Every structure is written in structure tokens, then in C-alpha cells.
């Protein structure tokens, strides 16, 4: 039990005292046959009405899939919107500090900079695990970003480290589980009730194959969700996104089958990558991508570009010199990649 954590002390004063915008759909959400309350165009084309600001139908489906009450969820225009909402709800610009454990997902830093926050940049250790001592030495920070499996390194954060931080960090812990559906460890959703300081982020962009519709999921205590609801743009998830997500979330088997295939392809790629002479290290991966260390990342990157294949060059990132990140594609795509890699190997 984390006795140091007090949500009240973390909410920005302007947010606490804010009288939120109340939309037409907030003020009347029952069933009626005539809606003359939102200045919409009355002629039905499928999208002439404002969307449900709380996306209840979609949250109901997600709640079945995730095993968590609808009231413990906030949906956003991608996880990126929820990251921004969190910073705006809890962190005072040019005053408050957030902790980022690098190398990790770049949006944490960019979102923090946009919100003019102080950034405590702590390095992950040689196993890409967070620096617990460094984090607890900065226990006056409002928010700590953790990513597990981490992008771009592909590893999970050890459970022991995670629980220690959840028990001892005084601020909010944002645990980004964008890739959890590919991982051996289970999501922390089941343990949310134990940790009032925990916010879990998931997304439909990766395992569910819906990057194009932009839908991110934030999961936390009702109290945290209420604060975020207060400041979110009223209609942040549009009708087309809500409808398409509901449709595709109906087919859990499709997503499970795709995940299985991607994991099988990943095992094959891990094995094949280790056989290439220019590959110095293949990092273990709990996600749908693989990080490799090569002799000359720029040369390989450029060679593949000329073959029409784009991977992610991470060589300019601290601790990732000469590293490249490769997403797992379809069988055909992966085979094309390896044809090119073998050709590069021969040169
Ligand atoms: C891809 C990714 C996301 C997804 O962001 P969306 O805005 O939901 O598409 C979130 N976090 C990490 C670490 C990612 O790699």
C-alpha cells in the first residue's frame, strides 16, 4: 500500500476549480426522437449527429475484453491524447517535473516539452530496466512514464521493479502497455485496484490493427478518470472511430490469430537475424518488433531504403548507437526483408 500517494495533492489548482464545458450531449443523453439541442444538421447521412462524448457502447465492449469497469476507462484520439491530458491535468507548466526513462517512446518527452515541464531524464540500465534509486531520489516528480514492453528496446519491465515503484513513488505512474498483447507477462489491469497511483495506457493501434482510426485507452481509478474527463475535449473520439472500433472489436479471434502469426514470424526472424554476420546483437523482444545492433546502422538503413524497405533507424538515440528497429510484417514482407539482408551480408 502506497501511503505517500495523495491524488488531491497532484491535481492542478486550475483543474480542481474548473467548471467543465457541458455539451448538448452531456446535458441530455436519454432517448428522444427529436433533437433540436445541438445545432446539428437534421438531415441523416449517418454522421450528422455529434458522437457520444463518453463512448459508452465502445467502453462496454472494451470492458468485456479488458475485464475492467467502464467507469475506470477514458478513451482518447490515440494514447497520445491521453498522455497530453495527463500532463495537463496534473503538471503545472514551467514548475512541475516528470520522469522519463530513456531510451523509450519519444512522445513522452515531446508532450512534456509542449506542456513546458521539467524533465528528469533517467537512463535505463544495461538490461533496459528503470533506475529505481534515481526515480525515488526524484520523488517530488508529479509523474513517471514507464513503458512495458518498452519501445524501442522490446523488453518488459521486471514485475519486482514495477511493484516497488508502485508502492514507493509519490506521484502518478503512467504504465504504457501498447505492446502487452504480444508479451509473455499479463497486463497490470487486474492489479489496478491495488494501486491508486497507476494509470495504464493501451491502444488499438498495434495488436488490434487499428492505427488509422486513432483510439487509445487509459485505465485508472475512478477518481483519476474523473479528473481527465473534466478536461478532455467533449467529442474527442469521433463517430467513425467509435463505430469502426466496435465492429472490429467484435472479432477477437481475428486479432488473436494475427498475434499468433506475428509471434511465430518473430521467432523465425530472431533466429534468422542471429545468423547474419553484420548483426552484432539481437535484443530479446516481447513486442511485435525487434531491435538489432549492427556494425553500421546507417549503411544498412540506406541499403534497405534502396530496396524499397523501410525500417526504423535508432542510431542517433543515446544508448542505441548502431541500433535499428524492425517491425514484424507479413510472411511475404519478412521474406523480402531477409532476401535483402542476405544480399547485404554478402557485400
Ligand atoms: C505505438 C505506441 C503507442 C500508440 O499510440 P497511439 O497514439 O494510441 O497510436 C503508445 N505507446 C507506445 C510506446 C507506442 O509504441
Coordinates of C-alpha atoms and ligand atoms in Angstrom, one line a residue:
X1 CA 0.0 0.0 0.0
X2 CA 1.4 3.3 -1.1
X3 CA 0.8 5.7 1.9
X4 CA 2.7 8.6 0.3
X5 CA 0.3 9.0 -2.7
X6 CA -2.4 11.6 -2.4
X7 CA -4.3 12.3 -5.6
X8 CA -5.7 15.6 -4.2
X9 CA -2.2 17.0 -3.9
X10 CA -1.4 16.2 -7.5
X11 CA -4.3 17.8 -9.4
X12 CA -3.5 21.3 -10.7
X13 CA -5.5 24.0 -8.9
X14 CA -7.0 25.4 -12.1
X15 CA -8.3 21.9 -13.0
X16 CA -9.7 21.4 -9.5
X17 CA -11.7 24.6 -9.7
X18 CA -12.6 24.3 -13.3
X19 CA -16.2 24.3 -14.3
X20 CA -16.0 21.9 -17.3
X21 CA -17.7 22.6 -20.7
X22 CA -21.1 21.0 -20.8
X23 CA -22.1 19.8 -24.2
X24 CA -25.6 19.3 -25.5
X25 CA -25.0 15.5 -25.4
X26 CA -23.8 15.8 -21.8
X27 CA -26.9 17.7 -20.7
X28 CA -29.4 15.3 -22.3
X29 CA -28.2 11.8 -23.0
X30 CA -31.6 9.9 -22.8
X31 CA -33.6 8.6 -25.8
X32 CA -35.7 11.1 -27.7
X33 CA -37.0 11.3 -31.2
X34 CA -36.4 14.9 -31.9
X35 CA -33.1 16.5 -31.2
X36 CA -33.0 20.3 -31.6
X37 CA -30.4 21.0 -29.0
X38 CA -27.0 21.0 -30.7
X39 CA -27.5 23.0 -33.9
X40 CA -26.7 19.9 -35.9
X41 CA -27.9 19.5 -39.5
X42 CA -31.1 17.4 -39.1
X43 CA -30.7 15.5 -42.4
X44 CA -29.5 12.0 -41.7
X45 CA -26.3 11.0 -43.5
X46 CA -25.0 8.7 -40.8
X47 CA -22.7 11.3 -39.3
X48 CA -24.8 14.4 -38.9
X49 CA -25.1 14.0 -35.1
X50 CA -22.3 14.6 -32.5
X51 CA -20.8 11.5 -31.2
X52 CA -21.4 10.1 -27.7
X53 CA -18.9 12.2 -25.6
X54 CA -18.4 9.2 -23.2
X55 CA -18.3 6.5 -25.9
X56 CA -20.4 4.2 -23.6
X57 CA -21.1 1.5 -26.3
X58 CA -17.5 1.2 -27.1
X59 CA -16.4 1.2 -23.5
X60 CA -18.9 -1.5 -22.7
X61 CA -17.2 -3.8 -25.3
X62 CA -13.8 -2.8 -24.1
X63 CA -14.9 -3.5 -20.6
X64 CA -15.8 -7.1 -21.6
X65 CA -12.4 -7.6 -23.3
X66 CA -10.3 -6.0 -20.6
X67 CA -12.2 -7.2 -17.5
X68 CA -12.5 -3.7 -16.1
X69 CA -15.5 -1.4 -15.4
X70 CA -16.4 1.2 -18.0
X71 CA -16.0 3.9 -15.3
X72 CA -12.3 3.1 -15.0
X73 CA -11.7 3.9 -18.6
X74 CA -11.0 7.0 -20.7
X75 CA -10.7 6.9 -24.4
X76 CA -8.6 9.2 -26.5
X77 CA -7.7 10.2 -30.0
X78 CA -4.8 7.7 -29.7
X79 CA -2.9 7.1 -26.5
X80 CA -1.0 10.3 -27.4
X81 CA -4.1 12.3 -26.5
X82 CA -4.3 10.7 -23.1
X83 CA -0.6 11.3 -22.4
X84 CA -1.3 15.0 -23.1
X85 CA -4.4 15.0 -20.9
X86 CA -2.5 13.5 -18.0
X87 CA 0.2 16.2 -18.3
X88 CA -2.3 19.0 -18.5
X89 CA -4.4 17.7 -15.5
X90 CA -1.6 17.1 -13.1
X91 CA 1.5 19.1 -14.1
X92 CA 2.0 22.8 -13.7
X93 CA 3.8 24.3 -16.7
X94 CA 7.4 25.6 -16.0
X95 CA 7.1 24.3 -12.5
X96 CA 6.5 20.5 -12.2
X97 CA 8.8 17.7 -13.1
X98 CA 8.1 14.4 -14.9
X99 CA 10.4 11.4 -15.1
X100 CA 11.2 9.7 -18.4
X101 CA 13.3 6.5 -18.5
X102 CA 15.2 6.6 -21.8
X103 CA 15.6 5.2 -24.4
X104 CA 11.8 5.0 -24.7
X105 CA 8.8 6.1 -26.7
X106 CA 9.5 9.7 -27.9
X107 CA 6.1 11.1 -27.3
X108 CA 6.5 11.4 -23.5
X109 CA 9.3 13.8 -23.9
X110 CA 7.7 15.8 -26.7
X111 CA 4.3 16.0 -24.8
X112 CA 6.2 17.1 -21.7
X113 CA 8.1 19.8 -23.6
X114 CA 4.9 21.1 -25.2
X115 CA 3.5 21.5 -21.8
X116 CA 6.7 23.2 -20.7
X117 CA 7.5 20.7 -17.9
X118 CA 10.8 19.9 -16.3
X119 CA 12.1 16.6 -17.5
X120 CA 14.1 14.3 -15.3
X121 CA 15.8 12.1 -17.9
X122 CA 16.9 8.9 -16.2
X123 CA 18.7 6.2 -18.2
X124 CA 17.5 2.7 -18.3
X125 CA 20.3 0.3 -17.2
X126 CA 22.2 -2.2 -19.4
X127 CA 19.2 -4.6 -19.3
X128 CA 16.9 -1.6 -20.1
X129 CA 15.4 -1.7 -16.6
X130 CA 14.4 1.5 -14.8
X131 CA 16.8 3.1 -12.3
X132 CA 14.7 2.6 -9.1
X133 CA 17.1 4.7 -6.9
X134 CA 17.2 7.5 -9.4
X135 CA 13.4 7.6 -9.6
X136 CA 13.0 7.5 -5.8
X137 CA 15.6 10.3 -5.5
X138 CA 13.2 12.4 -7.6
X139 CA 10.1 11.5 -5.6
X140 CA 8.9 15.1 -5.9
X141 CA 8.1 14.5 -9.6
X142 CA 4.4 14.6 -10.5
X143 CA 4.5 11.8 -13.0
X144 CA 6.6 8.8 -14.0
X145 CA 6.4 7.3 -17.5
X146 CA 7.1 3.6 -17.8
X147 CA 6.7 1.6 -21.0
X148 CA 6.4 -2.2 -20.8
X149 CA 7.2 -3.8 -23.2
X150 CA 9.3 -0.8 -23.9
X151 CA 9.6 0.8 -27.3
X152 CA 12.1 0.6 -29.0
X153 CA 14.0 -1.9 -26.8
X154 CA 11.3 -4.6 -26.7
X155 CA 11.8 -5.7 -23.1
X156 CA 9.3 -5.9 -20.3
X157 CA 9.9 -4.1 -17.0
X158 CA 10.6 -6.6 -14.3
X159 CA 7.5 -7.2 -12.1
X160 CA 9.5 -6.7 -8.9
X161 CA 10.8 -3.3 -10.0
X162 CA 7.3 -2.2 -11.1
X163 CA 5.7 -3.1 -7.8
X164 CA 8.4 -1.5 -5.8
X165 CA 7.9 1.8 -7.8
X166 CA 4.1 1.5 -7.5
X167 CA 4.5 1.1 -3.7
X168 CA 7.0 3.9 -3.2
X169 CA 6.7 6.6 -5.9
X170 CA 4.6 9.6 -4.6
X171 CA 3.4 10.8 -8.0
X172 CA 1.4 9.1 -10.7
X173 CA 2.8 6.2 -12.7
X174 CA 1.8 6.0 -16.3
X175 CA 2.4 2.4 -17.5
X176 CA 2.3 2.3 -21.2
X177 CA 1.2 -1.2 -22.3
X178 CA 0.9 -0.5 -26.0
X179 CA 2.5 -3.9 -26.8
X180 CA 1.2 -6.0 -23.9
X181 CA -0.9 -8.3 -26.2
X182 CA 2.4 -9.6 -27.7
X183 CA 4.1 -10.2 -24.3
X184 CA 4.5 -13.2 -22.1
X185 CA 3.5 -11.2 -19.0
X186 CA -0.1 -10.3 -18.3
X187 CA -1.4 -6.7 -18.2
X188 CA -1.4 -4.9 -14.9
X189 CA -5.1 -4.2 -15.3
X190 CA -6.0 -6.9 -12.8
X191 CA -3.9 -5.1 -10.2
X192 CA -5.2 -1.6 -10.8
X193 CA -7.4 -1.8 -7.7
X194 CA -4.3 -2.1 -5.5
X195 CA -2.5 0.9 -6.9
X196 CA -4.4 4.3 -6.7
X197 CA -1.3 5.9 -8.4
X198 CA -1.4 3.7 -11.5
X199 CA -2.6 4.7 -15.0
X200 CA -2.4 2.0 -17.7
X201 CA -2.3 3.0 -21.3
X202 CA -3.3 0.6 -24.1
X203 CA -4.1 1.3 -27.7
X204 CA -6.0 -0.3 -30.6
X205 CA -3.1 0.8 -32.9
X206 CA -0.9 -2.3 -32.5
X207 CA -2.3 -5.8 -31.8
X208 CA -5.8 -4.8 -32.8
X209 CA -4.6 -3.3 -36.1
X210 CA -6.4 0.0 -35.9
X211 CA -3.7 2.6 -36.0
X212 CA -5.7 4.5 -38.6
X213 CA -8.7 5.2 -36.5
X214 CA -6.7 6.6 -33.6
X215 CA -8.1 5.1 -30.4
X216 CA -6.2 5.0 -27.1
X217 CA -7.4 3.6 -23.8
X218 CA -6.5 5.0 -20.4
X219 CA -7.3 2.8 -17.4
X220 CA -7.2 4.0 -13.8
X221 CA -9.1 4.7 -10.6
X222 CA -12.5 6.4 -11.0
X223 CA -11.0 9.4 -9.3
X224 CA -8.3 9.8 -11.9
X225 CA -10.7 9.1 -14.8
X226 CA -13.0 11.9 -13.4
X227 CA -10.2 14.4 -13.4
X228 CA -9.3 13.5 -17.0
X229 CA -12.9 13.6 -18.1
X230 CA -13.2 17.2 -16.7
X231 CA -10.5 18.5 -19.2
X232 CA -10.9 16.3 -22.2
X233 CA -12.3 17.9 -25.4
X234 CA -16.0 16.9 -25.3
X235 CA -16.2 15.0 -28.6
X236 CA -12.6 13.7 -28.7
X237 CA -13.4 10.3 -30.2
X238 CA -15.4 10.8 -33.5
X239 CA -18.3 8.7 -34.6
X240 CA -16.5 6.9 -37.4
X241 CA -13.8 5.8 -35.0
X242 CA -16.3 4.6 -32.4
X243 CA -18.3 2.6 -35.0
X244 CA -15.3 1.0 -36.7
X245 CA -13.7 0.1 -33.3
X246 CA -16.9 -1.6 -32.2
X247 CA -17.1 -3.5 -35.4
X248 CA -13.5 -4.8 -35.4
X249 CA -13.5 -5.5 -31.6
X250 CA -16.4 -7.9 -32.3
X251 CA -13.9 -10.3 -33.9
X252 CA -11.5 -11.2 -31.1
X253 CA -10.5 -14.4 -32.9
X254 CA -9.1 -12.4 -35.9
X255 CA -6.9 -10.4 -33.7
X256 CA -5.7 -13.5 -31.7
X257 CA -4.9 -15.3 -34.9
X258 CA -2.9 -12.3 -36.2
X259 CA -1.0 -12.0 -32.9
X260 CA -0.2 -15.7 -33.1
X261 CA 1.1 -15.4 -36.6
X262 CA 3.2 -12.3 -35.8
X263 CA 4.7 -14.1 -32.8
X264 CA 5.6 -17.1 -34.9
X265 CA 7.2 -14.8 -37.5
X266 CA 9.1 -13.0 -34.8
X267 CA 10.6 -16.3 -33.6
X268 CA 11.7 -17.1 -37.2
X269 CA 13.1 -13.6 -37.6
X270 CA 15.0 -13.7 -34.3
X271 CA 16.7 -16.9 -35.4
X272 CA 17.5 -15.7 -38.9
X273 CA 18.8 -12.4 -37.7
X274 CA 21.3 -14.1 -35.4
X275 CA 22.8 -15.9 -38.4
X276 CA 23.8 -12.7 -40.2
X277 CA 27.4 -11.7 -39.8
X278 CA 26.9 -8.0 -39.6
X279 CA 24.4 -8.3 -36.8
X280 CA 26.2 -7.9 -33.5
X281 CA 23.3 -8.3 -31.2
X282 CA 19.6 -9.3 -31.5
X283 CA 17.8 -8.0 -28.4
X284 CA 15.1 -10.2 -26.9
X285 CA 11.6 -8.9 -27.8
X286 CA 8.2 -9.1 -26.0
X287 CA 6.6 -7.0 -28.7
X288 CA 5.9 -7.0 -32.5
X289 CA 9.3 -5.6 -33.4
X290 CA 12.9 -6.5 -32.9
X291 CA 15.8 -4.2 -32.0
X292 CA 19.2 -5.2 -33.5
X293 CA 22.7 -3.8 -33.1
X294 CA 24.7 -3.8 -36.3
X295 CA 28.2 -2.7 -37.4
X296 CA 26.9 0.3 -39.4
X297 CA 23.2 1.1 -39.0
X298 CA 23.2 4.0 -41.5
X299 CA 24.7 1.8 -44.2
X300 CA 22.1 -0.9 -43.7
X301 CA 19.3 1.5 -43.4
X302 CA 20.2 3.2 -46.7
X303 CA 20.7 -0.2 -48.4
X304 CA 17.2 -1.3 -47.4
X305 CA 15.7 2.0 -48.5
X306 CA 17.1 1.4 -51.9
X307 CA 15.4 -2.0 -51.9
X308 CA 12.1 -0.2 -51.0
X309 CA 12.1 -1.5 -47.4
X310 CA 11.8 1.0 -44.5
X311 CA 12.9 0.0 -41.0
X312 CA 13.5 2.4 -38.1
X313 CA 17.0 3.8 -37.7
X314 CA 17.6 4.5 -34.0
X315 CA 21.3 5.1 -34.2
X316 CA 21.1 8.8 -33.1
X317 CA 19.5 7.9 -29.8
X318 CA 21.7 7.7 -26.7
X319 CA 22.5 4.0 -25.7
X320 CA 21.2 2.9 -29.1
X321 CA 24.2 3.7 -31.4
X322 CA 24.0 1.5 -34.5
X323 CA 20.6 0.1 -33.5
X324 CA 17.7 -0.4 -35.8
X325 CA 14.1 -1.4 -35.0
X326 CA 12.3 -3.8 -37.3
X327 CA 8.5 -4.3 -37.2
X328 CA 7.3 -7.8 -37.8
X329 CA 5.4 -7.8 -41.2
X330 CA 3.5 -10.4 -43.1
X331 CA 5.3 -13.6 -44.1
X332 CA 5.9 -12.2 -47.6
X333 CA 7.2 -8.9 -46.3
X334 CA 9.5 -10.6 -43.8
X335 CA 10.9 -12.9 -46.6
X336 CA 11.6 -9.8 -48.8
X337 CA 13.4 -8.2 -45.9
X338 CA 15.6 -11.3 -45.4
X339 CA 16.4 -11.6 -49.1
X340 CA 17.7 -8.0 -48.9
X341 CA 19.5 -8.7 -45.6
X342 CA 21.3 -11.7 -47.0
X343 CA 22.4 -9.7 -50.0
X344 CA 23.8 -7.0 -47.7
X345 CA 25.6 -9.7 -45.7
X346 CA 27.4 -10.9 -48.9
X347 CA 28.7 -7.5 -49.7
Ligands
LIG1 C1 2.6 2.9 -30.9 C2 2.7 3.3 -29.4 C3 1.6 3.9 -28.8 C4 0.3 4.1 -29.6 O1 -0.1 5.4 -29.6 P1 -1.5 5.7 -30.3 O2 -1.5 7.2 -30.2 O3 -2.5 5.0 -29.5 O4 -1.4 5.2 -31.7 C5 1.7 4.2 -27.5 N1 2.8 4.0 -26.8 C6 3.9 3.4 -27.3 C7 5.0 3.1 -26.5 C8 3.8 3.1 -28.7 O5 4.9 2.5 -29.2

